[in-house]
Short mmCIF file of C-alpha atoms in Angstrom, two decimals:
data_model
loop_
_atom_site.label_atom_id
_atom_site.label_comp_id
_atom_site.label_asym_id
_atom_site.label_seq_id
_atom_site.Cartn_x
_atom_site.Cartn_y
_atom_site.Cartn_z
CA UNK A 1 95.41 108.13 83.84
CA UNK A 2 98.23 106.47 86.02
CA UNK A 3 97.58 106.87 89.91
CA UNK A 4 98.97 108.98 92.24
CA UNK A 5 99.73 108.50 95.63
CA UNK A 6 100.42 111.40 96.25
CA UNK A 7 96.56 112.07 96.70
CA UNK A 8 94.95 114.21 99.85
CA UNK A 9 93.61 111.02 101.18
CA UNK A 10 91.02 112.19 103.59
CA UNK A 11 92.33 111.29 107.38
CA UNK A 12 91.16 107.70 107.79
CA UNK A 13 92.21 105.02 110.01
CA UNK A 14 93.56 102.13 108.14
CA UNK A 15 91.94 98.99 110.05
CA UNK A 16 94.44 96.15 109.87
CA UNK A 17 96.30 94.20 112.65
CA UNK A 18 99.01 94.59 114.21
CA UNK A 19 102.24 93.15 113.33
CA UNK A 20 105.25 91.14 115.10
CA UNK A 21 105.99 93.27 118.11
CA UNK A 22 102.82 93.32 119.92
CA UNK A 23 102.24 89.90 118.48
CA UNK A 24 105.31 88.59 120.73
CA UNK A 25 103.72 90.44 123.70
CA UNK A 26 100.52 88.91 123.44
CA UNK A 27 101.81 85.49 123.04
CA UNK A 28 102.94 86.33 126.80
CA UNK A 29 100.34 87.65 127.66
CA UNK A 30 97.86 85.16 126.32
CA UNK A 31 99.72 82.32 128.37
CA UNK A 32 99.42 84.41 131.26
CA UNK A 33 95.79 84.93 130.93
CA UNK A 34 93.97 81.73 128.84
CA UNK A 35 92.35 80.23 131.79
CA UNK A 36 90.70 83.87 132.53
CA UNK A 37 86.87 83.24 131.44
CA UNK A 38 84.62 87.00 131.60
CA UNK A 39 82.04 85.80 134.50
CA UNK A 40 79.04 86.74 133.05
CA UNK A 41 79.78 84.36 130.02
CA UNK A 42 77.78 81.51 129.76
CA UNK A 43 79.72 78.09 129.77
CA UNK A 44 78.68 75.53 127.27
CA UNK A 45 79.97 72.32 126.22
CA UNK A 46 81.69 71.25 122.98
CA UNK A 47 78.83 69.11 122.35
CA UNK A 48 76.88 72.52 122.19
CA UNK A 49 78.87 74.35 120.45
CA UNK A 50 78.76 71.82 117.93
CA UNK A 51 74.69 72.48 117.25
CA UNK A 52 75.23 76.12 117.96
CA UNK A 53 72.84 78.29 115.60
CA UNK A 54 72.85 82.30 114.68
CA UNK A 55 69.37 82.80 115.85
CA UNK A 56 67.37 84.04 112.87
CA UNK A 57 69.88 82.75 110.19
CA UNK A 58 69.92 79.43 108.59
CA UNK A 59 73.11 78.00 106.88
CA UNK A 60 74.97 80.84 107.00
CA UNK A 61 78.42 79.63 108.37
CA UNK A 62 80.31 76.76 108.19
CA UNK A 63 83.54 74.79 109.42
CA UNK A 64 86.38 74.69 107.30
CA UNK A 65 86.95 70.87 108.59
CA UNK A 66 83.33 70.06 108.26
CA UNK A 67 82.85 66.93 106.52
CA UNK A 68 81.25 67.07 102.91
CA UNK A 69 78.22 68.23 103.04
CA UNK A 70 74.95 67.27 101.85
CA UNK A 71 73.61 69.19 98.09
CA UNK A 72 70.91 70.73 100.11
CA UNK A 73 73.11 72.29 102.16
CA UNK A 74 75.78 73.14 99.69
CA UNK A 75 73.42 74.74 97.23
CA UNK A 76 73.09 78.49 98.96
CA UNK A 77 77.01 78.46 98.72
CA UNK A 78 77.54 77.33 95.38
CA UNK A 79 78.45 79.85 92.99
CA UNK A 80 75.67 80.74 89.97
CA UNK A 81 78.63 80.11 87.20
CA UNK A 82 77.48 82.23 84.19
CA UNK A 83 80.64 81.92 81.85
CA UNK A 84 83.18 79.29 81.15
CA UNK A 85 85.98 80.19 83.08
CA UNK A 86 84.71 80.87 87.21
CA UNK A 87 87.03 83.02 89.11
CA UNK A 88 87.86 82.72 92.46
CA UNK A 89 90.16 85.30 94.43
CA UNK A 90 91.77 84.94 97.81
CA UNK A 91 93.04 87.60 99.76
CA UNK A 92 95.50 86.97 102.88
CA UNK A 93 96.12 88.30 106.12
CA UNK A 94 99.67 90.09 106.44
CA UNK A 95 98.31 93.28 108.56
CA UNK A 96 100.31 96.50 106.84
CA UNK A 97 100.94 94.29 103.78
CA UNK A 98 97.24 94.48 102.65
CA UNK A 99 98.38 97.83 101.04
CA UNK A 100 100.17 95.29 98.35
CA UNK A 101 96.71 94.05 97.56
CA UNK A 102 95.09 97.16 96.91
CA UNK A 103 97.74 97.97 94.79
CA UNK A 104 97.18 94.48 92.90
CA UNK A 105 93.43 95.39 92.48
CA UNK A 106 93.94 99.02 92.19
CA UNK A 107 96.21 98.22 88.69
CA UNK A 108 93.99 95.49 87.59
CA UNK A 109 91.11 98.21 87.33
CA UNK A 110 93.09 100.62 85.21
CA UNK A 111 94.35 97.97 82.65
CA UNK A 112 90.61 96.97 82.29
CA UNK A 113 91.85 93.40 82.94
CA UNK A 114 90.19 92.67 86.36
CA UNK A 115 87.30 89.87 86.34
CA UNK A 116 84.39 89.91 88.08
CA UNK A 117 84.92 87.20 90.48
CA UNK A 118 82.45 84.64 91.33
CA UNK A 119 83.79 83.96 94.77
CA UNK A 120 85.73 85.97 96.81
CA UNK A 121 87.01 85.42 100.52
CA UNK A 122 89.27 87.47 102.42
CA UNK A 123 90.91 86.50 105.49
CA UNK A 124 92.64 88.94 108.95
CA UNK A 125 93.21 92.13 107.06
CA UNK A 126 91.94 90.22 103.98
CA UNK A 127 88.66 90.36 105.32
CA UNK A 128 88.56 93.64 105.49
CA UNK A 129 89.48 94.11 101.69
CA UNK A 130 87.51 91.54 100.19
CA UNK A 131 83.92 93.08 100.25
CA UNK A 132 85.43 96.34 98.58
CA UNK A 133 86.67 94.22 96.00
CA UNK A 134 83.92 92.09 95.47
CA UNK A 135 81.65 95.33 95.01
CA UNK A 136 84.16 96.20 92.12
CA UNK A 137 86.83 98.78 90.89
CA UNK A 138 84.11 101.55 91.92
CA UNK A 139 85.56 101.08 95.42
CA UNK A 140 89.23 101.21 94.54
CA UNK A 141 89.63 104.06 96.34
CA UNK A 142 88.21 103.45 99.51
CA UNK A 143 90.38 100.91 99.85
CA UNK A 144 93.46 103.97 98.89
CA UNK A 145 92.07 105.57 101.52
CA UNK A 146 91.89 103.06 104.00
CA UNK A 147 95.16 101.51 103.22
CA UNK A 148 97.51 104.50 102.49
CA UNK A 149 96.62 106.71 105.23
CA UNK A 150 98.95 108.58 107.54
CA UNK A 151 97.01 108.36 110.40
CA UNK A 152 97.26 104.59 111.02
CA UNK A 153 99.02 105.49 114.85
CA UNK A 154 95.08 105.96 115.79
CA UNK A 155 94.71 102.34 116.25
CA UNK A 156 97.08 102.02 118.79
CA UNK A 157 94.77 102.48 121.72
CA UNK A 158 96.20 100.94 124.87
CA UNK A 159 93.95 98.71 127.34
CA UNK A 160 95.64 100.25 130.35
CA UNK A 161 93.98 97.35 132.85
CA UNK A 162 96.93 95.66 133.90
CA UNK A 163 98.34 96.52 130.49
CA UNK A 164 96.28 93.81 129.09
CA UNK A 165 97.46 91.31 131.69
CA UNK A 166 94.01 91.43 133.46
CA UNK A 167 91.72 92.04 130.43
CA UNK A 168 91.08 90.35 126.89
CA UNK A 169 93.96 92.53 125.15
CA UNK A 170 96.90 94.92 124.72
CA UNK A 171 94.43 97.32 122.88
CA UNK A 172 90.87 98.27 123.54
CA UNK A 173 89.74 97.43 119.64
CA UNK A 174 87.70 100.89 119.84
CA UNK A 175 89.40 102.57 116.70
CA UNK A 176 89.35 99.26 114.93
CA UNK A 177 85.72 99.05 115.36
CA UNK A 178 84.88 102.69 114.37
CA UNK A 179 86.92 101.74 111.13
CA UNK A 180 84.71 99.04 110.32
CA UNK A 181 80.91 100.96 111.13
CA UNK A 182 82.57 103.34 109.20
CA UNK A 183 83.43 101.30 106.05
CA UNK A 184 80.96 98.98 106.10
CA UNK A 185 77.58 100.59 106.00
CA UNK A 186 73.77 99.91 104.93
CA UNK A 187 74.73 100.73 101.62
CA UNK A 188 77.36 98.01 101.05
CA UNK A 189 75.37 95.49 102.68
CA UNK A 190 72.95 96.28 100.33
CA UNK A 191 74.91 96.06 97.20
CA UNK A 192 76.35 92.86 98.40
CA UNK A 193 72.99 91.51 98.60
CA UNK A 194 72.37 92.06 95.09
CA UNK A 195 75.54 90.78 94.04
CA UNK A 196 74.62 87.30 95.75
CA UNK A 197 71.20 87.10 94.38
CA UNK A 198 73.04 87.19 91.47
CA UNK A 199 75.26 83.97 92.06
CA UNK A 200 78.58 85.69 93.35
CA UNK A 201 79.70 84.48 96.93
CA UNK A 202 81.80 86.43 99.03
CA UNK A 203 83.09 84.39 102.33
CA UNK A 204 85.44 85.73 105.46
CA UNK A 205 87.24 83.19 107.56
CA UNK A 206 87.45 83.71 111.68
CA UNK A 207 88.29 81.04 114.17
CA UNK A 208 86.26 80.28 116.74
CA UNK A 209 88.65 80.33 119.90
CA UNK A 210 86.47 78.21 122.18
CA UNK A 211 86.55 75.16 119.37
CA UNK A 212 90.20 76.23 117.69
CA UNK A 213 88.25 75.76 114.70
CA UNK A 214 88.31 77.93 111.57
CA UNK A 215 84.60 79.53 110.74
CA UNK A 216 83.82 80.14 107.09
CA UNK A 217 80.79 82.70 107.16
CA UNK A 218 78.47 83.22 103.95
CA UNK A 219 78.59 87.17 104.01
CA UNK A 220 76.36 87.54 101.07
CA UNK A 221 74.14 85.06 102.73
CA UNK A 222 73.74 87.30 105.49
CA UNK A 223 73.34 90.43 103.55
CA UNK A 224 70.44 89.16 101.57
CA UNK A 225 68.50 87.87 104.40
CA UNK A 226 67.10 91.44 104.90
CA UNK A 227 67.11 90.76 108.75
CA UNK A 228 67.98 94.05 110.93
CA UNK A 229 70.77 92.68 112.16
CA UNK A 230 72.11 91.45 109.34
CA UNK A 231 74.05 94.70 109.39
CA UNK A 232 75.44 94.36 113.15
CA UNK A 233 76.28 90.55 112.23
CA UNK A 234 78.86 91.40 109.18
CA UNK A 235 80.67 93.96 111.29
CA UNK A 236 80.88 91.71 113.81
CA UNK A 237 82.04 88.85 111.50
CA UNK A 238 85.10 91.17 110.36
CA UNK A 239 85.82 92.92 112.96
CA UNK A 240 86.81 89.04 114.81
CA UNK A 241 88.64 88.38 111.55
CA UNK A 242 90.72 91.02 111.71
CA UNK A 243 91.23 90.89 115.42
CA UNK A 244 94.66 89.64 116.07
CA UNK A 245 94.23 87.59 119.63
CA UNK A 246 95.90 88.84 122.38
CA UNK A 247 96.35 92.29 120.52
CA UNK A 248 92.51 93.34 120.02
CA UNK A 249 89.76 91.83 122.21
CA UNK A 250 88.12 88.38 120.61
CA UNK A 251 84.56 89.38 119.35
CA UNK A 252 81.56 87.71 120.93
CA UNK A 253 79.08 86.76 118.61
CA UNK A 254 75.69 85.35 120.36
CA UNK A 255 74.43 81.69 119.15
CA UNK A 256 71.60 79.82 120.50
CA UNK A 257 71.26 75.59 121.24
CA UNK A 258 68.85 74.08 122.80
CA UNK A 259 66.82 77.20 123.44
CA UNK A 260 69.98 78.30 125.61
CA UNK A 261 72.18 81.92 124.71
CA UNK A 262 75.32 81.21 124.85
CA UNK A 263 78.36 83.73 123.67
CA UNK A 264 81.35 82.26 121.20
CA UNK A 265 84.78 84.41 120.82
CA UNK A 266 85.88 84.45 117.68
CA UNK A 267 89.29 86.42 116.75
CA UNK A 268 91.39 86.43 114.07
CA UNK A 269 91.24 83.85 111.00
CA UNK A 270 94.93 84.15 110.56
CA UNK A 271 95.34 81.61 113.51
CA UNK A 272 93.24 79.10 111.57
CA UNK A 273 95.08 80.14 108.35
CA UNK A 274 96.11 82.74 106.45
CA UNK A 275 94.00 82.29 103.45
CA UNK A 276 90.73 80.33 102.03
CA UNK A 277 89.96 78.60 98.67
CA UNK A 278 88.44 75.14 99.32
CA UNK A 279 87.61 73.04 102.63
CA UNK A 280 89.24 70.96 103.69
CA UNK A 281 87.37 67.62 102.53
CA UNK A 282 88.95 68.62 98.86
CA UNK A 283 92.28 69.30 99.69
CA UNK A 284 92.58 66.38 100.81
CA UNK A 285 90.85 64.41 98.35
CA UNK A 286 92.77 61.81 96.27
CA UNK A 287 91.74 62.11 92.64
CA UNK A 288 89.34 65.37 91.27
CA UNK A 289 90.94 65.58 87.89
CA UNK A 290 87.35 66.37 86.51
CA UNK A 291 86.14 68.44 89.24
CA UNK A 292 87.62 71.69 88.83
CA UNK A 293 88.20 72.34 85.16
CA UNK A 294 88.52 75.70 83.74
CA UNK A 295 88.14 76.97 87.46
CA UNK A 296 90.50 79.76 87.85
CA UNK A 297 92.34 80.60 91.27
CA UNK A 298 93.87 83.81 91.91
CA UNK A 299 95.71 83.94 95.41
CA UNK A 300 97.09 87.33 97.01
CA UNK A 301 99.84 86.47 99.85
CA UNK A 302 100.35 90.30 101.50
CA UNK A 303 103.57 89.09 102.87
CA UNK A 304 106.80 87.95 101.40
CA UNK A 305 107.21 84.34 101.00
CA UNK A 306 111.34 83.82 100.84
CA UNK A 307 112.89 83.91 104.02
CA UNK A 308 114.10 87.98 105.09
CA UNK A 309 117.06 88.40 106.60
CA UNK A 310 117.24 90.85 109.63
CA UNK A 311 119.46 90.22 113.34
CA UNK A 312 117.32 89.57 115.92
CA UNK A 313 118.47 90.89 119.59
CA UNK A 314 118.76 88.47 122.07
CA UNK A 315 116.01 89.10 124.11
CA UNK A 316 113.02 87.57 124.83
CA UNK A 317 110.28 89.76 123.17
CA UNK A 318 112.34 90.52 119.52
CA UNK A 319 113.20 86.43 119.43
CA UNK A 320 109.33 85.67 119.69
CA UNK A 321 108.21 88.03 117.17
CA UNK A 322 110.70 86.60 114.92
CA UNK A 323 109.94 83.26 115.93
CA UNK A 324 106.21 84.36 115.35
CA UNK A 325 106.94 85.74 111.72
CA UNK A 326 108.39 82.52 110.90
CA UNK A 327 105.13 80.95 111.84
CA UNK A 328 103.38 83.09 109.72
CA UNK A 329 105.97 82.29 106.86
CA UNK A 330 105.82 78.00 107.05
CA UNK A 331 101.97 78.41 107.62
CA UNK A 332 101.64 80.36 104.54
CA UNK A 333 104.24 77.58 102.55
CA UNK A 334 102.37 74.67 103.54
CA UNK A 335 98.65 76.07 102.71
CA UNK A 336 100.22 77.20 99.34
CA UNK A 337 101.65 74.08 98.67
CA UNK A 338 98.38 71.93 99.33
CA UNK A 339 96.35 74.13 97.46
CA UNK A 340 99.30 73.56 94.58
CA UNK A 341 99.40 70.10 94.38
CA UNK A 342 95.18 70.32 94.66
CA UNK A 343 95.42 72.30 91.96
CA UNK A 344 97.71 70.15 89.56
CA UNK A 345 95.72 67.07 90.04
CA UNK A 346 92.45 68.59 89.32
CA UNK A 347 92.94 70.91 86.46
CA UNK A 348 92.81 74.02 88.07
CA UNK A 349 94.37 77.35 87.14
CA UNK A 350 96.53 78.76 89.60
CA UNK A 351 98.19 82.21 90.25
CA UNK A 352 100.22 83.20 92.96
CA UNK A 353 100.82 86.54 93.80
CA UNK A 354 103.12 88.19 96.98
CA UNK A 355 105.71 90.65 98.14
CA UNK A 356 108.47 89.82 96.03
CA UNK A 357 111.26 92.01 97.71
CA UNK A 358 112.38 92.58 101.22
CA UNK A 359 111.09 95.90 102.39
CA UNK A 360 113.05 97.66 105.60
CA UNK A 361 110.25 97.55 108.71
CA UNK A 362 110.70 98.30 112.01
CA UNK A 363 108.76 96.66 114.83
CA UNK A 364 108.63 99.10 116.91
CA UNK A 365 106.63 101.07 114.20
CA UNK A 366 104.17 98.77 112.70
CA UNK A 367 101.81 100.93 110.84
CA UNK A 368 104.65 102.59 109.43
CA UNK A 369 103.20 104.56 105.92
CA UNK A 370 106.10 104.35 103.99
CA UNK A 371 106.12 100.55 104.44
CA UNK A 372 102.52 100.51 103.24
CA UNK A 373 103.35 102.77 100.30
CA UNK A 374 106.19 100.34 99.26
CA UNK A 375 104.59 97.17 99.66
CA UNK A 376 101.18 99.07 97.81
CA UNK A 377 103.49 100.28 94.78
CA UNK A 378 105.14 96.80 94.95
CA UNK A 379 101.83 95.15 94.38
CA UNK A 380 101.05 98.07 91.79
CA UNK A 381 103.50 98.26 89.07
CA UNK A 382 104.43 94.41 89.24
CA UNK A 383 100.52 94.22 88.45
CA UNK A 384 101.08 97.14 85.06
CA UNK A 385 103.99 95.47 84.08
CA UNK A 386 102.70 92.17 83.62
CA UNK A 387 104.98 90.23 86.49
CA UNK A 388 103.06 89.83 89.51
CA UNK A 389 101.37 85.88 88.99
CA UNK A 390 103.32 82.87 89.44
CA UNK A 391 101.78 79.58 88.91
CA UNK A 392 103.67 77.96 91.86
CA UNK A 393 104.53 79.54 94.87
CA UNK A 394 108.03 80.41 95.13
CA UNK A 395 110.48 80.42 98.37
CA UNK A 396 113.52 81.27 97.30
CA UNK A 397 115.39 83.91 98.73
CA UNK A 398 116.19 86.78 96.74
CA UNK A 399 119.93 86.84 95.52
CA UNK A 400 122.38 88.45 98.15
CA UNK A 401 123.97 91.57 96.83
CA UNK A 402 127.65 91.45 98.48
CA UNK A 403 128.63 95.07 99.82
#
């Protein structure tokens, strides 16, 4: 049976960042405010946050620019590989545009051709995807739910403080947050347990604003150490993911050094980048020919990589977020094209997926459902009709259609 989405989707907030206008405010705003430190935060030095330590958790994070690291400590991270051909699947950010995953994933399921991925890692509104999919096509349409809802205005909550000037953000993060409790409960944590015991990894990317350093956390890792606040922890851990800087308020997350508390913020991984496959130390690596044969990567980009043409007024706020959205855009191309050349030189299989068509959006509207719809059905029938994967990424703009 094909979908519908046309379905009475029960009235759920979609949780995903916001998008290029408030993005331009923040940057503002954030230069405004960056020296502004909460008083009752404890300072701590870079060599401390270095040796910092979730108290009660061992090994369960790590930096994305970490050196390699020793087997002992690679072990609880390495995928159990039970067939000759490991997956891996990376979800982006892109904020509205994760709709064009779940369409990916929500096709996949009905042609019966979806793996069962040994890793998955999801990063900014990908983080908020990936455990659904890593839990399997049984959660399909949660992620409808989540990502085709009409209520998606709810998350606009305004931090009327100074309009943000005078506080950590634009928006007070509370609907966001409710999302998240709401989506992620004991229940998932549980199943995602079991699906690490049995060798599968699932990771989410944040970056630690204090260090500018992107954080890869274990969630599986977490979820099986059957600690109380294991629970608290993962919400946490995607709720900062997802938690565009400047927009929603950076997430503290408590660590311990030295026998001393001390608070990190961690916001969005997007900053860092806006997706995850390997660290750093392989990328760069000159010669792994061997090292990744018959790994396969699958990589969902829930934004369009070819450049999109649309007049920017001149003024101020419109030329940052499109200044911003080029950002996004060049970070994406340069990620893609290390992981690319990575892949070519060590035998890897690569597919590409993203938005392959300009879709109209309007900033001042940016959970806008029929732009969610269109980039979801996008993402959908490319998937049924076999032309969604590329096995380069591709830039080029889409031909220009004279009027």
């Amino acid at each position: 049976m094909k979908l519908s989405i046309r379905e009475d989707y029960p009235r759920k907030l979609v949780s995903i960042p916001l998008r290029v206008l408030i993005v331009s405010v923040s940057i503002f705003v954030t230069a405004i405010s960056s020296s502004c430190v909460p008083a009752d935060r404890p300072k701590y030095s870079a060599s401390e946050a270095e040796r910092a330590q979730i108290s009660g958790f061992e090994n369960i994070r790590a930096h994305v620019d970490d050196p390699r690291p020793s087997a002992e400590a690679y072990d609880p991270w390495r995928p159990v590989v039970m067939k000759g051909r490991p997956t891996m699947l990376a979800i982006s950010g892109g904020g509205a545009g994760g709709a064009f995953a779940v369409g990916i994933v929500s096709a996949w399921s009905e042609l019966g051709t979806r793996p069962t991925f040994e890793v998955v890692t999801g990063v900014s509104t990908g983080a908020l995807i990936a455990p659904l999919v890593f839990l399997g096509p049984e959660y399909d349409h949660q992620l409808r739910r989540l990502y085709l809802s009409d209520e998606t205005s709810g998350l606009i909550d305004i931090e009327w403080k100074g309009a943000g000037i005078f506080s950590p953000s634009l928006l007070q993060g509370s609907a966001l947050r409710d999302t998240v409790e709401e989506n992620i409960t004991s229940e998932i944590l549980h199943r995602i347990a079991r699906e690490h015991r049995v060798g599968r990894r699932l990771l989410v990317m944040t970056t630690n604003i204090d260090t500018q350093r992107a954080v890869i956390w274990n969630i599986g890792a977490i979820a099986n150490s059957d600690r109380s606040d294991a629970l608290p922890l993962v919400r946490r851990i995607l709720l900062a993911s997802a938690s565009v800087p400047g927009i929603f308020p950076p997430v503290a997350i408590k660590t311990t050094v030295d026998g001393k508390d001390i608070e990190e913020l961690h916001s969005d991984g997007g900053s860092s980048a806006q997706f995850f496959t390997l660290p750093e130390h392989l990328l760069v690596a000159g010669n792994n020919r061997a090292r990744g044969q018959n790994l396969h990567i699958y990589v969902i980009v829930n934004n369009a990589l070819m450049p999109e043409f649309s007049m920017a007024r001149a003024r101020a706020l419109p030329i940052m977020g499109r200044a911003y959205g080029i950002l996004l855009k060049s970070q994406t191309k340069q990620g893609l094209i290390a992981l690319y050349n990575f892949a070519q030189r060590s035998r890897i299989d690569l597919d590409i997926a993203s938005i392959d068509a300009q879709v109209p959006y309007s900033m001042a509207d940016p959970f806008n459902a029929s732009y969610m719809r269109s980039v979801y059905l996008i993402g959908y029938r490319n998937t049924l009709n076999q032309r969604l994967w590329s096995k380069r990424p591709i830039f080029a703009p889409p031909p220009i259609i004279k009027q």
